[in-house]
PDB file of C-alpha atoms in Angstrom:
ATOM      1  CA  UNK A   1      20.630  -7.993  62.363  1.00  0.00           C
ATOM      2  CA  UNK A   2      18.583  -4.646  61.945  1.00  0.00           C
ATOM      3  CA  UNK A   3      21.765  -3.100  60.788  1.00  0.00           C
ATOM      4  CA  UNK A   4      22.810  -5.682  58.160  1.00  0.00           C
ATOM      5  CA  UNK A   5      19.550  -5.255  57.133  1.00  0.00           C
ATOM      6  CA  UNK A   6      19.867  -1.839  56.443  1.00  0.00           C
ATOM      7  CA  UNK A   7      22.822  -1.646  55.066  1.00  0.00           C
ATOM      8  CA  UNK A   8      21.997  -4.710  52.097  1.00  0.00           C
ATOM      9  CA  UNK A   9      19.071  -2.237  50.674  1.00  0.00           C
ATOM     10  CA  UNK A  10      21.182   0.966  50.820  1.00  0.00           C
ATOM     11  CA  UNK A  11      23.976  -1.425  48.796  1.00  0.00           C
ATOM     12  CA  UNK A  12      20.957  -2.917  46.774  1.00  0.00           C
ATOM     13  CA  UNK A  13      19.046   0.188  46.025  1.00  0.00           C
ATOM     14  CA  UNK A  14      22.951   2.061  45.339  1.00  0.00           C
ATOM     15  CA  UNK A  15      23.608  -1.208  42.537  1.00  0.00           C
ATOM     16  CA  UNK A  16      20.000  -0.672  41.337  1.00  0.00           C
ATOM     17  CA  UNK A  17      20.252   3.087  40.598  1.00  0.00           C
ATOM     18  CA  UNK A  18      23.438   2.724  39.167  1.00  0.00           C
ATOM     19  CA  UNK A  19      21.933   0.120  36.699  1.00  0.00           C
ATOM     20  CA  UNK A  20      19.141   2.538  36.054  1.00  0.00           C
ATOM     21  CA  UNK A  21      21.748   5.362  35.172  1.00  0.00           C
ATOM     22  CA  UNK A  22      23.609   3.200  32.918  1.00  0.00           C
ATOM     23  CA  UNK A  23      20.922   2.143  30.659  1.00  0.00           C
ATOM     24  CA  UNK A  24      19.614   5.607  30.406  1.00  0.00           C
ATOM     25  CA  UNK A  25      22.683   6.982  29.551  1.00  0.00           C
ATOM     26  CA  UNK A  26      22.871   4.149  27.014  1.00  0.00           C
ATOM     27  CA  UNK A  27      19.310   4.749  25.426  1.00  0.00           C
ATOM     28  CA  UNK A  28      19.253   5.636  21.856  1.00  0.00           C
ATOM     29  CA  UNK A  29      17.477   9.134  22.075  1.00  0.00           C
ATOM     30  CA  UNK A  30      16.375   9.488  18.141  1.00  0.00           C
ATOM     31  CA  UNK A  31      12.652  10.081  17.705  1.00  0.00           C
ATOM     32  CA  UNK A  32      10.449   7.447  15.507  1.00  0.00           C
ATOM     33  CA  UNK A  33      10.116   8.619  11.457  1.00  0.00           C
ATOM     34  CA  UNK A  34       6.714   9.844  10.864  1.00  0.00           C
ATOM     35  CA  UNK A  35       5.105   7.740   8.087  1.00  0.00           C
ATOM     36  CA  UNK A  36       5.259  10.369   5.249  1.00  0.00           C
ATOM     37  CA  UNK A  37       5.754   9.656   1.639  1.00  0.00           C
ATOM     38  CA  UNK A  38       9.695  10.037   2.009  1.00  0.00           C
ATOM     39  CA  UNK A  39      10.066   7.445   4.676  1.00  0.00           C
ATOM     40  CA  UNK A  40       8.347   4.595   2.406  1.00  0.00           C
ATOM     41  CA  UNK A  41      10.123   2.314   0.201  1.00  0.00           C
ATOM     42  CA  UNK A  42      11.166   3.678  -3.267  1.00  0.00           C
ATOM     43  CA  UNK A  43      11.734   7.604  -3.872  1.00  0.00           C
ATOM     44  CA  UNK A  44       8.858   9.986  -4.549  1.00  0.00           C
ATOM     45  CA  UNK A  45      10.309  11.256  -7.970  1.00  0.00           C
ATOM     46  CA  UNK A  46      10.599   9.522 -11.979  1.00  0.00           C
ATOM     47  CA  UNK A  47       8.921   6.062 -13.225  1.00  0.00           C
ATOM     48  CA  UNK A  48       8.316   2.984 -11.025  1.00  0.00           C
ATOM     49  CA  UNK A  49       7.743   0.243 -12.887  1.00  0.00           C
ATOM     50  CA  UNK A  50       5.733  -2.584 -11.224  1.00  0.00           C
ATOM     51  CA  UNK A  51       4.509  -6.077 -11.322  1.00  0.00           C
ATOM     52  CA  UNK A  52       1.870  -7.263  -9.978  1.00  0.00           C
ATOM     53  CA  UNK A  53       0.197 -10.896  -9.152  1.00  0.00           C
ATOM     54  CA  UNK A  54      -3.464 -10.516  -8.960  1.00  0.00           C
ATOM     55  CA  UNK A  55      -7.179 -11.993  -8.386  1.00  0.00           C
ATOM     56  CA  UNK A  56     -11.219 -11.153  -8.544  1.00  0.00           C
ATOM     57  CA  UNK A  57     -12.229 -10.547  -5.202  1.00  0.00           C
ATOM     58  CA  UNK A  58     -14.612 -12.893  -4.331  1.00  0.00           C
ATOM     59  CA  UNK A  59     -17.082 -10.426  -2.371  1.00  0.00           C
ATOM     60  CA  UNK A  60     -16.395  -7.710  -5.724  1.00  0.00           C
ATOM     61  CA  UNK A  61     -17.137 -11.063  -7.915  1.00  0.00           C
ATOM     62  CA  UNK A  62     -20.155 -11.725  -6.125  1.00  0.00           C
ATOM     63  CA  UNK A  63     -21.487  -8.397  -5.725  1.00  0.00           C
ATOM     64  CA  UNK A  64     -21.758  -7.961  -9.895  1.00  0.00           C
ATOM     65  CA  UNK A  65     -22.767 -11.355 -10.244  1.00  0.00           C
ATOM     66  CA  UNK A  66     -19.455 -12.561 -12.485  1.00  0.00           C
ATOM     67  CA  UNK A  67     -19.961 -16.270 -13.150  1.00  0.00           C
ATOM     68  CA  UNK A  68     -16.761 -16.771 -14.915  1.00  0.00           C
ATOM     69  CA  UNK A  69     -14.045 -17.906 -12.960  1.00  0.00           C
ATOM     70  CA  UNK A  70     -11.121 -15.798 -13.897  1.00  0.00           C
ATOM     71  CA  UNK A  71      -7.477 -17.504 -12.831  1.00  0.00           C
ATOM     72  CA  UNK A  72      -4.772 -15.418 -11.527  1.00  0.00           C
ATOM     73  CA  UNK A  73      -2.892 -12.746 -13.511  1.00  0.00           C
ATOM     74  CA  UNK A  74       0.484 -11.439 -13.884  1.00  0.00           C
ATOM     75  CA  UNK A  75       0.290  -7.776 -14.889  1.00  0.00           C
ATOM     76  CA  UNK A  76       2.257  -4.349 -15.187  1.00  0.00           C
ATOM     77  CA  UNK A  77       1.318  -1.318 -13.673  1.00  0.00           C
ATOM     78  CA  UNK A  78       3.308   2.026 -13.729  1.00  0.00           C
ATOM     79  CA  UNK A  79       3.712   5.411 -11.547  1.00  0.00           C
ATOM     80  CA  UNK A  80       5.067   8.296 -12.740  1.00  0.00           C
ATOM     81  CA  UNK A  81       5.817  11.133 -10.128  1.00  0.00           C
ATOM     82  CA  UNK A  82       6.504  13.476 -12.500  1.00  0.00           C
ATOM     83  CA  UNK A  83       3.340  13.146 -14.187  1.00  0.00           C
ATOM     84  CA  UNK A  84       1.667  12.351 -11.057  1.00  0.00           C
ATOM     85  CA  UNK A  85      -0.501   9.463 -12.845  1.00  0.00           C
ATOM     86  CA  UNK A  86      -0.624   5.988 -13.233  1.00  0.00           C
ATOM     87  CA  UNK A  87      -2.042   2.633 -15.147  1.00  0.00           C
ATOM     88  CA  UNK A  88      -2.262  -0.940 -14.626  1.00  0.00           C
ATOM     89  CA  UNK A  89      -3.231  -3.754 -17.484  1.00  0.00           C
ATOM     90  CA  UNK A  90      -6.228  -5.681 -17.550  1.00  0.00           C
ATOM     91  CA  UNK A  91      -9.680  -5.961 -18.978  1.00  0.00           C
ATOM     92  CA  UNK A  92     -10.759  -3.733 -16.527  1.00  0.00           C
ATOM     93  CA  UNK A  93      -8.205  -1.089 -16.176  1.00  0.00           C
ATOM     94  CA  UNK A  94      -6.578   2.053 -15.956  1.00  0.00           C
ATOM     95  CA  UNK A  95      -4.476   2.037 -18.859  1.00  0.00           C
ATOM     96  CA  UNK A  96      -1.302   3.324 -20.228  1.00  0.00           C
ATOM     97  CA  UNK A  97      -3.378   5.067 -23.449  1.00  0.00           C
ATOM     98  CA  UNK A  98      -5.574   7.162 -20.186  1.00  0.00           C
ATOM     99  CA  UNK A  99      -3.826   7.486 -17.194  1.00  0.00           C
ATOM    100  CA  UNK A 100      -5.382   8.326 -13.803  1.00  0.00           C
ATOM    101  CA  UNK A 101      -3.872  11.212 -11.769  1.00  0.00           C
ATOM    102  CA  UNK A 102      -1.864   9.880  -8.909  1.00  0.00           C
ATOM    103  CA  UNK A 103      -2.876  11.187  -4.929  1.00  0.00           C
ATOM    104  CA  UNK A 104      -0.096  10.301  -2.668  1.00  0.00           C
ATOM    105  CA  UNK A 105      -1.494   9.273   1.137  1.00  0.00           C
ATOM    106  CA  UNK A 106       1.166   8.012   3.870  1.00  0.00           C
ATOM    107  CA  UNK A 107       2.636   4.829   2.139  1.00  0.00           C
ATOM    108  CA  UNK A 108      -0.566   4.312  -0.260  1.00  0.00           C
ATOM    109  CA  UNK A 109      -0.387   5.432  -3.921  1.00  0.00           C
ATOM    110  CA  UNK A 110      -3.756   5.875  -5.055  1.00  0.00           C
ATOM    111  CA  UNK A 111      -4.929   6.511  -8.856  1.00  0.00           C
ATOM    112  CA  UNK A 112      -8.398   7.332  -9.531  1.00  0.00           C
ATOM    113  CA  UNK A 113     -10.467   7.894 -12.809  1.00  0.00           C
ATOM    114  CA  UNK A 114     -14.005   9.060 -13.653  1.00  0.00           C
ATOM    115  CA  UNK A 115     -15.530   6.362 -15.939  1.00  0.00           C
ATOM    116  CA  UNK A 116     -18.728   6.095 -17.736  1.00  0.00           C
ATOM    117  CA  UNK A 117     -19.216   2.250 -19.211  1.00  0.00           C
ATOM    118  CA  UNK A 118     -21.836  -0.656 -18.943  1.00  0.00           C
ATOM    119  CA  UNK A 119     -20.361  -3.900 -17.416  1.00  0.00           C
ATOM    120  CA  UNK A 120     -21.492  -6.758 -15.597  1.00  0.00           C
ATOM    121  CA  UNK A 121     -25.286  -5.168 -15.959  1.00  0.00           C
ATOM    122  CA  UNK A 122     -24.454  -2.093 -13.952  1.00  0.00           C
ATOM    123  CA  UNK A 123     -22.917   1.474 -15.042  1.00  0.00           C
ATOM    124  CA  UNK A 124     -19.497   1.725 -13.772  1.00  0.00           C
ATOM    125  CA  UNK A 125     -18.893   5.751 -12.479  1.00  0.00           C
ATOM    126  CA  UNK A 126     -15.326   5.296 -12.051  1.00  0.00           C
ATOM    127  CA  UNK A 127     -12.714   2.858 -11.309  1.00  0.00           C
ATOM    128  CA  UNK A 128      -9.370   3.373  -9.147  1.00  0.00           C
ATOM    129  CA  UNK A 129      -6.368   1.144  -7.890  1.00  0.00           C
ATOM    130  CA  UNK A 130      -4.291   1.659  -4.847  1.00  0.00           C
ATOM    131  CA  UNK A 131      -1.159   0.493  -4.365  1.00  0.00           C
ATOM    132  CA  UNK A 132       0.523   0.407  -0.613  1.00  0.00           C
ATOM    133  CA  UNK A 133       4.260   1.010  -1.112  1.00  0.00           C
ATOM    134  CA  UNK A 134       5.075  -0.598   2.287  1.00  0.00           C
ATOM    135  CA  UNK A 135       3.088  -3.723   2.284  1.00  0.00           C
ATOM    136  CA  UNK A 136       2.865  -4.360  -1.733  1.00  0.00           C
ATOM    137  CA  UNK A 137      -0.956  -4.704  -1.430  1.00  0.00           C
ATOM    138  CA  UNK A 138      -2.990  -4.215  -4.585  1.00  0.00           C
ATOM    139  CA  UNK A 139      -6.812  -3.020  -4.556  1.00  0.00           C
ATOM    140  CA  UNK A 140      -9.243  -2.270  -7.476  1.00  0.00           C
ATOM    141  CA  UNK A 141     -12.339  -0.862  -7.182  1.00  0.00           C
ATOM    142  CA  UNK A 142     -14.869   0.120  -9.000  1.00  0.00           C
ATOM    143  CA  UNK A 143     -17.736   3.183  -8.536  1.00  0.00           C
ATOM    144  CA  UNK A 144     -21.207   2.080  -9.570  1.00  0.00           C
ATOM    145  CA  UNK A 145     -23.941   4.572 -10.095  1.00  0.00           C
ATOM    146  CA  UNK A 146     -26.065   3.453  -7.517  1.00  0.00           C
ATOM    147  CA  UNK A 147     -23.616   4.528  -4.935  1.00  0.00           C
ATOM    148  CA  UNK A 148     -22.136   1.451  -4.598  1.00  0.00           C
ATOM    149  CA  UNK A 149     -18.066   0.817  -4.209  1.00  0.00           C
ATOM    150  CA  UNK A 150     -17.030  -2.433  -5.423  1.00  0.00           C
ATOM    151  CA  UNK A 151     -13.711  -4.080  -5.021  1.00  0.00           C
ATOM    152  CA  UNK A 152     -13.465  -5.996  -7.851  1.00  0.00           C
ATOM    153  CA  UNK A 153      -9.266  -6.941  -7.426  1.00  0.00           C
ATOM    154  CA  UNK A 154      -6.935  -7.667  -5.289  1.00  0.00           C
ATOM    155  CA  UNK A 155      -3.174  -8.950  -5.194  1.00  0.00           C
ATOM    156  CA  UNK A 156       0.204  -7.649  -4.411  1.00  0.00           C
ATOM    157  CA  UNK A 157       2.707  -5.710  -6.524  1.00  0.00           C
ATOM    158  CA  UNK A 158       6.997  -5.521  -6.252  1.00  0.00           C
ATOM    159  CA  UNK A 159       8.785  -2.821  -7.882  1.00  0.00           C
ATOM    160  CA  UNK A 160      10.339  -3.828 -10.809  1.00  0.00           C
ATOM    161  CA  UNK A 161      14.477  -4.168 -10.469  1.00  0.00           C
ATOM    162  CA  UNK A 162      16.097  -3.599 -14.101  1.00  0.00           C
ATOM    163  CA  UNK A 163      19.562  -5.116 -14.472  1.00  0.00           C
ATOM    164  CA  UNK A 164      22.938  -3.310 -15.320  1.00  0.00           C
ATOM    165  CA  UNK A 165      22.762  -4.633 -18.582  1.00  0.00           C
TER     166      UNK A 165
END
């Protein structure tokens, strides 16, 4: 009985390291991409065109005391790589007419400007949007001169397809 013994673990560890070999042999050895800009959706280079859905943030709405409740927006933003810059519409933007220089970080796009304006009873030091290229999440925030950073909206953004036509 001893013996039988014996030999069903040498046969069950021989089956079991012979499994083990297999799927080693079998494992796909590439390494992980590193999340850099060229890994990310869309290429690093010319104009994306996007579109974007988006919304106050309540917190940002609360924080500068807007009253008005402002419905969902469709809107157009743009990055150019060449230029490194982009825009977005809206009443509070960074438009096409001034451009914000573009700072590329992982799969975020982030364009920021200085600003100098009264709004909402505070004065607004500068205002930025960041776009991540790998979830479509939009962000706007604004500086205030008390030190403050206020996101004011949020939403998501797709890369605009054109057609062959």
């Amino acid at each position: 009985m001893l013996k039988n013994t014996a030999i069903g673990i040498a046969i069950g560890l021989l089956v079991m390291g012979g499994i083990w070999g297999l799927v080693h042999l079998m494992d796909d050895k590439r390494p992980e991409p590193e999340l850099v800009a060229e890994s990310v959706p869309g290429a690093s280079k010319g104009v994306m065109d996007l579109i974007c859905e988006l919304e106050l943030d309540l917190d940002g709405q609360l924080a500068l005391g807007i009253k008005e409740n402002e419905p969902s927006r469709i809107t157009m933003a743009q990055i150019d790589f060449e230029k490194k810059s982009g825009w977005y519409q809206g009443k509070i933007a960074i438009s096409e007419s001034r451009a914000g220089p573009l700072n590329l970080m992982g799969t975020r796009m982030k364009i920021y400007r200085p600003a100098m304006f009264q709004r909402f009873g505070v004065m607004i030091t500068g205002e930025e949007f960041v776009v991540d290229r790998k979830t479509g999440s939009f962000v706007q925030s604004l500086s205030l001169q008390d030190g403050r950073t206020v996101k004011l909206i949020k939403g998501t953004c797709a890369k605009v397809i054109k057609p062959p036509f």
